[in-house]
Coordinates of C-alpha atoms and ligand atoms in Angstrom, one line a residue:
M1 CA 0.4 -20.0 -15.3
T2 CA 0.5 -18.0 -12.1
A3 CA -0.6 -14.6 -11.0
C4 CA 1.5 -11.6 -10.2
I5 CA 1.1 -8.5 -8.1
V6 CA 1.5 -5.5 -10.4
G7 CA 0.3 -2.7 -8.1
W8 CA -0.8 -2.0 -4.6
A9 CA -2.1 0.6 -2.2
H10 CA -2.2 0.9 1.6
T11 CA -3.9 3.4 3.9
P12 CA -2.3 4.2 7.3
F13 CA -3.9 1.9 9.9
G14 CA -5.4 3.3 13.1
K15 CA -8.4 5.2 14.3
L16 CA -9.4 6.9 11.1
D17 CA -12.3 9.1 12.2
N18 CA -12.6 10.9 8.8
E19 CA -13.0 7.7 6.8
T20 CA -15.9 5.3 6.2
V21 CA -15.8 1.8 4.8
E22 CA -16.8 3.3 1.5
S23 CA -14.2 6.1 1.5
L24 CA -11.5 3.6 2.4
I25 CA -12.4 1.2 -0.4
V26 CA -12.6 4.1 -2.9
R27 CA -9.2 5.5 -1.8
V28 CA -7.3 2.2 -2.1
T29 CA -9.0 1.3 -5.3
N30 CA -7.9 4.5 -7.0
E31 CA -4.4 4.4 -5.5
A32 CA -3.8 0.8 -6.5
L33 CA -5.0 1.4 -10.1
E34 CA -2.7 4.4 -10.3
H35 CA 0.2 2.4 -8.9
A36 CA -0.3 -0.3 -11.5
G37 CA -0.7 2.2 -14.3
L38 CA -4.2 0.9 -15.2
G39 CA -7.7 2.3 -15.3
P40 CA -10.9 0.6 -14.0
E41 CA -11.7 -0.3 -17.7
D42 CA -8.6 -2.6 -17.6
I43 CA -9.8 -4.6 -14.6
D44 CA -11.7 -7.9 -15.4
E45 CA -13.0 -8.7 -12.0
V46 CA -13.1 -7.4 -8.4
V47 CA -12.8 -9.3 -5.1
L48 CA -13.4 -7.6 -1.8
G49 CA -12.3 -8.9 1.6
H50 CA -14.5 -7.5 4.4
F51 CA -15.2 -9.4 7.7
N52 CA -17.7 -6.8 9.2
G53 CA -19.7 -9.2 11.5
G54 CA -21.4 -6.0 12.8
F55 CA -18.6 -3.4 12.8
S56 CA -20.5 -1.3 10.3
P57 CA -24.2 -1.2 9.3
Q58 CA -23.5 -1.7 5.5
D59 CA -23.0 -5.4 5.1
F60 CA -23.3 -5.9 1.3
T61 CA -20.1 -4.2 0.2
A62 CA -18.7 -5.7 -3.0
S63 CA -20.3 -3.0 -5.2
L64 CA -18.8 -0.2 -3.0
V65 CA -15.7 -0.6 -5.1
F66 CA -17.8 0.7 -8.0
Q67 CA -18.1 4.0 -6.1
A68 CA -14.6 4.7 -7.3
S69 CA -15.6 4.8 -11.0
D70 CA -18.7 4.1 -13.1
K71 CA -16.4 2.2 -15.5
F72 CA -16.6 -0.8 -13.0
R73 CA -20.3 -1.2 -13.7
F74 CA -21.4 -4.7 -14.7
K75 CA -18.0 -6.3 -14.0
P76 CA -18.1 -9.3 -11.7
A77 CA -17.5 -8.3 -8.1
T78 CA -17.7 -10.6 -5.0
R79 CA -17.1 -10.2 -1.3
V80 CA -15.3 -13.1 0.4
E81 CA -14.9 -13.8 4.1
N82 CA -12.9 -16.2 6.2
A83 CA -12.6 -14.5 9.6
C84 CA -9.2 -12.8 10.2
A85 CA -7.9 -14.5 7.0
T86 CA -10.5 -12.7 4.9
G87 CA -7.8 -10.6 3.2
S88 CA -5.8 -13.7 2.0
A89 CA -9.1 -15.4 1.1
A90 CA -9.7 -12.6 -1.3
V91 CA -6.2 -12.7 -2.7
H92 CA -6.3 -16.5 -3.2
Q93 CA -9.7 -16.2 -4.8
A94 CA -8.3 -13.7 -7.3
I95 CA -5.4 -16.0 -8.1
K96 CA -7.7 -18.9 -8.8
T97 CA -9.8 -16.8 -11.2
I98 CA -6.6 -15.8 -13.1
E99 CA -5.3 -19.3 -13.1
A100 CA -8.6 -20.6 -14.4
R101 CA -8.1 -18.0 -17.2
R102 CA -11.5 -16.3 -16.4
A103 CA -9.6 -13.0 -15.9
K104 CA -6.3 -11.4 -16.9
T105 CA -6.5 -8.7 -14.2
V106 CA -8.2 -8.7 -10.8
L107 CA -8.5 -5.9 -8.3
V108 CA -8.4 -7.2 -4.7
V109 CA -9.5 -4.8 -1.9
G110 CA -9.4 -5.5 1.9
V111 CA -11.2 -3.2 4.3
E112 CA -12.4 -2.9 7.9
Q113 CA -13.5 -0.1 10.2
M114 CA -13.5 -1.3 13.8
T115 CA -12.9 1.7 16.0
R116 CA -16.4 3.1 15.9
T117 CA -17.6 0.1 17.8
P118 CA -17.5 0.2 21.6
G119 CA -14.9 -2.0 23.3
P120 CA -16.9 -4.9 24.7
E121 CA -19.0 -5.2 21.5
I122 CA -15.7 -5.6 19.5
G123 CA -14.9 -8.7 21.5
N124 CA -18.4 -10.2 20.9
I125 CA -18.2 -9.5 17.2
L126 CA -14.8 -11.1 16.9
L127 CA -16.0 -14.1 19.0
K128 CA -18.3 -14.9 16.1
A129 CA -15.1 -16.3 14.5
S130 CA -14.9 -19.0 17.2
Y131 CA -17.0 -22.1 17.7
L132 CA -19.9 -20.5 19.6
P133 CA -21.3 -23.7 21.2
E134 CA -17.9 -24.0 23.0
D135 CA -16.5 -20.5 23.1
G136 CA -19.6 -18.2 23.0
E137 CA -19.2 -17.2 26.7
T138 CA -15.5 -16.6 26.6
K139 CA -14.5 -13.5 28.6
G140 CA -12.4 -11.0 26.8
G141 CA -13.4 -11.8 23.3
F142 CA -10.8 -13.4 21.1
A143 CA -8.1 -12.4 23.6
G144 CA -9.9 -14.9 25.9
V145 CA -9.6 -17.7 23.3
F146 CA -5.9 -17.0 22.8
G147 CA -5.5 -16.6 26.6
Q148 CA -6.6 -20.2 26.9
I149 CA -4.2 -21.3 24.2
A150 CA -1.4 -19.5 25.9
G151 CA -2.3 -21.1 29.3
R152 CA -2.2 -24.6 27.7
Y153 CA 1.1 -23.8 26.0
F154 CA 2.6 -22.7 29.3
Q155 CA 1.3 -25.9 30.9
R156 CA 2.9 -28.1 28.4
Y157 CA 6.2 -26.3 27.8
G158 CA 6.6 -24.0 30.8
D159 CA 6.2 -20.2 31.3
Q160 CA 6.9 -18.3 28.1
S161 CA 6.4 -14.8 29.4
D162 CA 9.9 -13.7 28.3
A163 CA 9.4 -15.0 24.8
L164 CA 6.0 -13.3 24.5
A165 CA 7.4 -10.0 25.7
G166 CA 10.3 -10.4 23.3
I167 CA 7.9 -10.9 20.3
A168 CA 5.9 -7.8 21.4
A169 CA 9.0 -5.7 21.8
K170 CA 10.4 -6.8 18.4
N171 CA 7.2 -6.0 16.6
H172 CA 6.7 -2.7 18.3
K173 CA 10.3 -1.8 17.4
N174 CA 9.8 -2.7 13.8
G175 CA 6.5 -0.7 13.7
V176 CA 8.4 2.5 14.4
D177 CA 9.7 2.6 10.9
N178 CA 6.5 1.7 9.2
P179 CA 4.6 4.8 8.0
Y180 CA 1.4 2.7 7.7
A181 CA 1.6 1.4 11.3
Q182 CA -1.0 2.4 13.9
M183 CA 1.5 2.4 16.8
R184 CA 4.9 3.7 16.1
K185 CA 6.4 3.5 19.5
D186 CA 9.3 1.3 20.7
L187 CA 7.8 0.0 23.9
G188 CA 10.9 -2.0 24.9
F189 CA 11.1 -5.5 26.4
E190 CA 10.8 -4.4 30.1
F191 CA 7.5 -2.5 29.5
C192 CA 6.1 -5.5 27.6
R193 CA 7.3 -8.0 30.2
A194 CA 6.0 -6.3 33.3
E195 CA 2.4 -6.1 34.4
S196 CA 1.6 -2.4 35.1
D197 CA -1.4 0.0 35.0
K198 CA -0.4 0.7 31.4
N199 CA 0.1 -3.0 30.6
P200 CA -2.5 -5.0 32.6
F201 CA -3.4 -8.7 32.1
V202 CA -6.2 -9.1 29.6
A203 CA -6.8 -12.8 29.4
G204 CA -4.8 -15.7 31.0
P205 CA -1.1 -14.9 30.8
L206 CA -1.7 -12.4 28.0
K207 CA -1.2 -8.7 28.8
R208 CA -2.3 -5.8 26.7
T209 CA 1.0 -5.7 24.8
D210 CA 0.4 -9.3 23.8
C211 CA -2.6 -8.3 21.8
S212 CA -3.0 -6.9 18.3
L213 CA -4.7 -3.5 18.0
V214 CA -8.2 -2.5 17.1
S215 CA -7.9 -0.7 13.8
D216 CA -9.5 0.9 10.8
G217 CA -7.8 0.6 7.4
A218 CA -7.7 -0.8 3.9
A219 CA -5.2 -2.2 1.4
A220 CA -5.5 -3.2 -2.3
L221 CA -3.7 -5.1 -4.9
V222 CA -3.9 -5.4 -8.7
L223 CA -3.2 -8.9 -9.8
A224 CA -2.5 -9.9 -13.4
D225 CA -1.6 -13.1 -15.3
T226 CA 2.2 -13.5 -15.9
E227 CA 2.0 -12.6 -19.6
T228 CA 0.2 -9.3 -18.8
A229 CA 2.4 -8.7 -15.8
L230 CA 5.6 -9.0 -17.7
R231 CA 4.6 -6.0 -19.9
M232 CA 4.1 -3.9 -16.8
P233 CA 6.7 -2.0 -14.7
R234 CA 6.8 -4.5 -11.9
A235 CA 5.7 -8.1 -11.3
V236 CA 5.8 -10.0 -8.0
A237 CA 4.8 -13.6 -8.7
F238 CA 3.0 -16.1 -6.4
R239 CA 5.6 -18.9 -6.4
A240 CA 3.2 -20.9 -4.2
T241 CA -0.1 -20.6 -2.4
A242 CA -1.7 -23.0 0.1
H243 CA -4.9 -22.9 2.1
A244 CA -5.6 -25.5 4.8
Q245 CA -8.9 -25.1 6.5
D246 CA -9.3 -27.0 9.9
F247 CA -12.1 -28.0 12.2
L248 CA -13.8 -25.1 14.0
P249 CA -14.1 -26.6 17.5
M250 CA -10.8 -26.4 19.4
S251 CA -11.7 -29.6 21.3
K252 CA -11.3 -31.5 18.0
R253 CA -7.6 -30.4 17.6
D254 CA -4.3 -30.1 19.4
I255 CA -4.8 -26.4 19.7
I256 CA -1.3 -25.5 20.6
A257 CA 0.2 -27.2 17.6
F258 CA -1.5 -25.0 14.9
E259 CA -1.7 -28.1 12.7
G260 CA -3.5 -26.3 9.8
C261 CA -0.7 -23.6 9.8
A262 CA 1.9 -26.4 9.6
E263 CA 0.1 -28.1 6.8
A264 CA -0.3 -24.9 4.8
W265 CA 3.5 -24.1 5.2
R266 CA 4.4 -27.7 4.2
R267 CA 2.3 -27.6 1.1
A268 CA 3.5 -24.1 0.1
L269 CA 7.2 -24.8 0.6
D270 CA 6.8 -28.1 -1.3
Q271 CA 5.0 -26.4 -4.2
A272 CA 7.7 -23.6 -4.3
G273 CA 10.5 -26.3 -4.2
I274 CA 12.2 -24.4 -1.4
Q275 CA 13.1 -24.7 2.3
L276 CA 12.0 -22.3 5.0
S277 CA 15.6 -21.0 5.1
D278 CA 15.3 -19.9 1.5
L279 CA 12.9 -17.2 2.5
S280 CA 14.2 -13.6 3.0
F281 CA 11.4 -12.7 5.5
V282 CA 8.0 -13.7 6.7
E283 CA 4.9 -11.6 7.5
T284 CA 3.0 -13.8 10.0
H285 CA -0.3 -13.5 11.8
D286 CA 0.6 -12.2 15.3
C287 CA -3.0 -11.5 16.4
F288 CA -1.5 -12.4 19.8
T289 CA 2.1 -12.9 20.6
I290 CA 1.4 -16.5 21.6
A291 CA 0.2 -17.0 18.0
E292 CA 3.6 -15.8 16.5
L293 CA 5.4 -18.1 19.0
I294 CA 3.5 -21.2 17.9
E295 CA 3.7 -20.2 14.3
Y296 CA 7.6 -20.3 14.5
E297 CA 7.1 -24.0 15.4
A298 CA 4.4 -24.7 12.8
M299 CA 6.5 -23.1 10.0
G300 CA 9.4 -25.3 11.0
L301 CA 11.8 -22.7 12.3
T302 CA 12.1 -24.6 15.6
P303 CA 10.9 -27.9 17.0
P304 CA 7.5 -27.9 18.9
G305 CA 7.8 -26.2 22.3
Q306 CA 11.1 -24.4 21.4
G307 CA 9.8 -21.3 19.6
A308 CA 11.3 -19.2 22.4
I309 CA 14.8 -20.0 21.0
A310 CA 14.1 -18.0 17.9
V311 CA 13.2 -14.9 20.0
K312 CA 16.1 -15.3 22.4
E313 CA 18.7 -15.7 19.7
G314 CA 17.3 -12.8 17.6
W315 CA 16.6 -15.0 14.6
T316 CA 13.4 -13.2 13.8
N317 CA 14.7 -9.6 14.2
R318 CA 14.7 -7.5 11.1
D319 CA 18.5 -8.2 10.8
G320 CA 18.2 -11.8 11.9
K321 CA 18.4 -15.0 9.9
L322 CA 14.7 -15.0 9.2
P323 CA 13.1 -11.6 9.8
V324 CA 9.5 -12.1 11.0
N325 CA 7.1 -9.2 10.8
P326 CA 9.5 -6.5 9.7
S327 CA 6.4 -4.4 9.2
G328 CA 5.6 -4.5 12.9
G329 CA 2.9 -7.1 12.3
L330 CA -0.6 -7.0 13.6
K331 CA 0.8 -6.0 16.9
A332 CA 2.1 -2.6 15.9
K333 CA 0.8 -2.1 12.4
G334 CA -2.7 -2.8 13.4
H335 CA -5.3 -5.5 12.5
P336 CA -8.3 -4.2 10.6
I337 CA -9.6 -7.7 10.1
G338 CA -10.6 -7.7 6.3
A339 CA -7.6 -5.7 5.3
T340 CA -4.9 -7.6 7.2
G341 CA -4.2 -10.3 4.6
V342 CA -4.2 -7.9 1.7
S343 CA -1.8 -5.6 3.7
M344 CA 0.6 -8.5 4.3
H345 CA 0.7 -9.1 0.6
A346 CA 1.1 -5.4 -0.3
L347 CA 4.0 -5.0 2.2
S348 CA 5.7 -8.1 1.1
A349 CA 5.5 -7.0 -2.5
M350 CA 7.0 -3.6 -1.4
Q351 CA 9.9 -5.6 0.3
L352 CA 10.6 -7.6 -2.8
C353 CA 10.6 -4.5 -5.0
E354 CA 12.9 -2.8 -2.5
E355 CA 10.3 -0.1 -2.0
A356 CA 9.7 -0.7 1.7
G357 CA 11.6 2.4 3.0
G358 CA 12.5 2.2 6.7
I359 CA 11.3 -1.4 7.1
Q360 CA 13.2 -2.8 4.1
V361 CA 15.0 -6.1 4.7
K362 CA 18.4 -6.6 2.9
N363 CA 18.5 -8.2 -0.6
P364 CA 15.2 -10.0 -0.5
T365 CA 14.5 -12.7 -3.0
L366 CA 11.5 -14.7 -1.6
G367 CA 8.9 -13.6 0.9
G368 CA 6.5 -15.8 3.0
I369 CA 3.1 -14.8 4.3
F370 CA 0.9 -16.6 6.9
N371 CA -2.6 -15.2 7.5
M372 CA -4.9 -17.0 10.0
G373 CA -8.7 -16.9 10.6
G374 CA -10.0 -18.0 14.0
A375 CA -7.8 -20.1 16.2
A376 CA -5.8 -21.7 13.4
V377 CA -8.9 -22.6 11.5
A378 CA -8.4 -20.8 8.2
N379 CA -4.7 -21.0 7.3
Y380 CA -3.3 -19.3 4.2
V381 CA 0.3 -19.3 3.1
S382 CA 1.7 -17.4 0.1
V383 CA 5.3 -17.4 -1.2
L384 CA 6.2 -14.4 -3.3
E385 CA 9.0 -13.8 -5.7
R386 CA 9.8 -10.8 -7.8
I387 CA 10.1 -11.7 -11.5
K388 CA 10.3 -8.2 -12.9
Ligands
LIG419 C1 -10.7 -13.5 15.0 C2 -9.7 -14.3 14.2 O1 -10.2 -14.8 13.1 C3 -8.3 -14.4 14.5 C4 -7.6 -13.1 15.0 O2 -6.9 -12.5 14.4 S1 -8.0 -12.7 16.6 C5 -7.6 -11.0 16.8 C6 -8.7 -10.1 16.7 N1 -8.4 -8.8 17.3 C7 -8.5 -8.6 18.7 O3 -9.0 -9.5 19.4 C8 -8.2 -7.3 19.2 C9 -7.4 -7.4 20.5 N2 -7.1 -6.1 21.1 C10 -8.0 -5.5 21.9 O4 -9.1 -6.0 22.1 C11 -7.6 -4.2 22.6 O5 -6.5 -3.7 22.0 C12 -7.2 -4.5 24.1 C13 -8.4 -5.1 24.9 C14 -6.0 -5.4 24.2 C15 -6.8 -3.1 24.8 O6 -7.9 -2.3 24.7 P1 -8.2 -1.3 25.9 O7 -7.9 -1.9 27.2 O8 -9.6 -0.8 25.6 O9 -7.2 -0.1 25.6 P2 -7.5 1.4 25.2 O10 -8.4 2.0 26.3 O11 -8.0 1.4 23.8 O12 -6.1 2.1 25.2 C16 -5.4 2.3 26.4 C17 -3.9 2.5 26.1 O13 -3.4 1.2 25.7 C18 -2.8 1.3 24.4 N3 -3.2 0.1 23.7 C19 -4.5 -0.3 23.4 N4 -4.4 -1.5 22.8 C20 -3.1 -1.9 22.8 C21 -2.5 -3.1 22.3 N5 -3.2 -4.1 21.7 N6 -1.1 -3.1 22.4 C22 -0.4 -2.1 23.0 N7 -1.0 -1.0 23.4 C23 -2.4 -0.9 23.3 C24 -3.5 2.5 23.8 O14 -2.7 3.1 22.8 C25 -3.6 3.4 25.0 O15 -2.4 4.0 25.2 P3 -2.3 5.5 25.9 O16 -2.9 5.4 27.3 O17 -0.8 5.7 25.9 O18 -3.0 6.4 25.0

């Protein structure tokens, strides 16, 4: 028995001054239920993904879902957290509950509100997702951590500035057509490649355009067991899921190999009984462009050190042989930490149901998702397939 996505909701991502964590949760809860054609009374359990870490004062948030309807009262509701993979942690938790037959329907909500926090404080909050005894003093927040990773990659494999700019330009171009995206501007390769007042270096070789955005936003999914799902208007099944958690200290790992990511992809493809080339598209965790580059290698698209080929040859463009981040990714869509993994699943389900509008890829059959917490510490892969 597996679980299926039967409904979803997604707010626009960005600086949402008129929203609060509570209002975002309530909004996507109501919209996802409506999309699934269910009421709160039909939901057996609730899982909320919310990183927080200090972004908002309210830090005990699972029951905020109940603000959407009194009918949720006394249902099991739990918040889960796994750094920037919090959203996928929530999704995978819900799947396990359904597979264990403890619930037929689970509502998953992912939420974050980051933009009310001042810039330098954002960096310090995000650094809590690194290994503080080693990385606590890192300048530039998580950009500093990935700046080090990019520096080491350049040292081993040569300067990759063209590839990073190519990834940034691709994802910004894709984001133009995504109505949920925070930045809908085609910045172009030249702008992303050159250092300028508008595109300064942020950490190591990473410029501003190599970084994901600071965002508010929420997304939600209604999951159901297959039997229930097949009675509903649409059903997108989890053909495979994998979660590989790695050591926290970067010093205990080959940090530019993203071994946990590679392990999660191996397990998921094996479980699904498919090759990477069977996927119609991938939504991957481009918190920084160097992450997307290394993920090409970890997912098996290119050998180690050769991810740049995929960019140069246009393999990962929306019309390429494996479109990667047709949504614009974290780079253009935005990255409200707790919402990101849920958003990736919602957008992938839209793709497979051919309801993705301007970002639609052609004739999709299988979609892959990789969501990462920390520097390749929490690694979640899902393979989705529409069954109805
Ligand atoms: C933690 C984990 O577990 C794993 C992860 O996923 S790590 C990822 C966590 N997220 C992050 O670390 C967020 C990284 N990004 C940032 O911190 C910030 O975007 C940044 C430091 C790169 C830039 O912030 P900033 O310098 O304060 O820029 P800001 O003053 O807000 O904006 C200036 C301009 O740049 C643009 N801009 C801001 N951030 C941008 C970005 N990331 N990409 C492109 N343009 C950006 C703005 O739109 C604005 O443009 P205009 O002048 O045309 O209006």
